[in-house]
Amino acid sequence: MKAIIAATLGFAALLPAAAQAQRWEPINARQANLERRIDQGIRAGTLNRREADRLRVQFRDLDRLEQRYRRSGGGLTRAERTDLNRRYDVLSQRVRFQKQDRQQRRW
């Protein structure tokens, strides 16, 4: 019985690390995912024109920042990648909020 409990606890300790490993996405995949979510929100009517335009401007700003980072040193440093990931997290939260704020499409 003790062996089963110990094995269960050991397996449970690995779950957060596995979840974090699966959560990481390359920046290109995050960009494609965000674009898809914005497009889906427009088609479903959960994003109105103003919201979608604002989100796309923020998305393009992040894309330009990434290009600037890549030009400055021939690639992304760990700090630049961390900064971009944090900014994409914020934009992802904005997309989620805007899609759920019950402002319907008026176009």
Short mmCIF file of C-alpha atoms in Angstrom, two decimals:
data_model
loop_
_atom_site.label_atom_id
_atom_site.label_comp_id
_atom_site.label_asym_id
_atom_site.label_seq_id
_atom_site.Cartn_x
_atom_site.Cartn_y
_atom_site.Cartn_z
CA MET A 1 0.00 0.00 0.00
CA LYS A 2 2.82 2.39 0.92
CA ALA A 3 4.53 1.63 -2.39
CA ILE A 4 1.38 2.56 -4.32
CA ILE A 5 1.03 5.84 -2.43
CA ALA A 6 4.72 6.65 -2.95
CA ALA A 7 4.46 5.88 -6.67
CA THR A 8 1.32 8.00 -6.98
CA LEU A 9 2.95 10.93 -5.21
CA GLY A 10 6.06 10.59 -7.36
CA PHE A 11 3.97 10.60 -10.52
CA ALA A 12 1.95 13.59 -9.31
CA ALA A 13 5.16 15.54 -8.75
CA LEU A 14 6.03 15.08 -12.42
CA LEU A 15 2.71 16.43 -13.72
CA PRO A 16 3.44 20.16 -13.30
CA ALA A 17 6.74 19.81 -15.14
CA ALA A 18 5.07 17.87 -17.94
CA ALA A 19 2.31 20.46 -18.20
CA GLN A 20 4.87 23.24 -18.45
CA ALA A 21 6.81 21.37 -21.12
CA GLN A 22 3.66 20.96 -23.20
CA ARG A 23 2.60 24.58 -22.65
CA TRP A 24 5.62 26.09 -24.42
CA GLU A 25 5.02 26.93 -28.05
CA PRO A 26 7.42 28.32 -30.63
CA ILE A 27 6.79 31.99 -31.39
CA ASN A 28 5.61 31.21 -34.94
CA ALA A 29 3.03 28.77 -33.56
CA ARG A 30 1.83 31.36 -31.05
CA GLN A 31 1.46 33.92 -33.83
CA ALA A 32 -0.56 31.52 -35.98
CA ASN A 33 -2.73 30.58 -33.01
CA LEU A 34 -3.46 34.22 -32.15
CA GLU A 35 -4.30 35.06 -35.76
CA ARG A 36 -6.62 32.07 -35.90
CA ARG A 37 -8.36 33.09 -32.66
CA ILE A 38 -8.89 36.66 -33.88
CA ASP A 39 -10.27 35.42 -37.22
CA GLN A 40 -12.52 32.94 -35.43
CA GLY A 41 -13.81 35.72 -33.16
CA ILE A 42 -14.68 37.86 -36.17
CA ARG A 43 -16.48 35.00 -37.94
CA ALA A 44 -18.39 34.06 -34.79
CA GLY A 45 -19.34 37.67 -34.10
CA THR A 46 -17.71 37.72 -30.66
CA LEU A 47 -15.28 40.43 -31.79
CA ASN A 48 -16.56 43.67 -33.26
CA ARG A 49 -14.64 45.66 -35.86
CA ARG A 50 -12.99 48.03 -33.38
CA GLU A 51 -11.84 45.20 -31.13
CA ALA A 52 -10.47 43.16 -34.03
CA ASP A 53 -8.66 46.18 -35.51
CA ARG A 54 -7.09 47.03 -32.15
CA LEU A 55 -5.97 43.44 -31.56
CA ARG A 56 -4.47 43.23 -35.05
CA VAL A 57 -2.53 46.48 -34.53
CA GLN A 58 -1.10 45.06 -31.30
CA PHE A 59 -0.29 41.82 -33.09
CA ARG A 60 1.55 43.68 -35.88
CA ASP A 61 3.46 45.71 -33.28
CA LEU A 62 4.68 42.47 -31.71
CA ASP A 63 5.65 41.12 -35.10
CA ARG A 64 7.69 44.27 -35.80
CA LEU A 65 9.34 44.01 -32.38
CA GLU A 66 10.33 40.42 -33.13
CA GLN A 67 11.80 41.47 -36.49
CA ARG A 68 13.76 44.25 -34.79
CA TYR A 69 15.08 41.79 -32.18
CA ARG A 70 16.15 39.34 -34.89
CA ARG A 71 17.94 42.03 -36.91
CA SER A 72 19.82 43.39 -33.91
CA GLY A 73 21.80 40.25 -33.16
CA GLY A 74 21.21 37.69 -35.85
CA GLY A 75 18.63 35.83 -33.77
CA LEU A 76 16.69 35.99 -30.55
CA THR A 77 18.48 36.03 -27.23
CA ARG A 78 16.93 34.29 -24.25
CA ALA A 79 15.87 37.67 -22.82
CA GLU A 80 14.26 38.70 -26.10
CA ARG A 81 12.42 35.39 -26.37
CA THR A 82 11.20 35.76 -22.78
CA ASP A 83 10.05 39.31 -23.48
CA LEU A 84 8.17 38.24 -26.62
CA ASN A 85 6.55 35.32 -24.82
CA ARG A 86 5.39 37.61 -22.02
CA ARG A 87 3.97 40.08 -24.54
CA TYR A 88 2.21 37.29 -26.44
CA ASP A 89 0.74 36.09 -23.13
CA VAL A 90 -0.70 39.57 -22.54
CA LEU A 91 -2.10 39.76 -26.07
CA SER A 92 -3.60 36.29 -25.71
CA GLN A 93 -5.36 37.43 -22.53
CA ARG A 94 -6.67 40.50 -24.36
CA VAL A 95 -8.06 38.34 -27.17
CA ARG A 96 -9.77 36.09 -24.60
CA PHE A 97 -11.23 39.08 -22.75
CA GLN A 98 -12.45 40.81 -25.89
CA LYS A 99 -14.11 37.65 -27.18
CA GLN A 100 -15.96 37.19 -23.88
CA ASP A 101 -17.01 40.78 -23.14
CA ARG A 102 -20.40 40.35 -24.87
CA GLN A 103 -19.86 43.22 -27.29
CA GLN A 104 -21.44 41.87 -30.43
CA ARG A 105 -20.37 42.50 -33.99
CA ARG A 106 -22.05 45.52 -35.55
CA TRP A 107 -20.83 45.37 -39.16
#
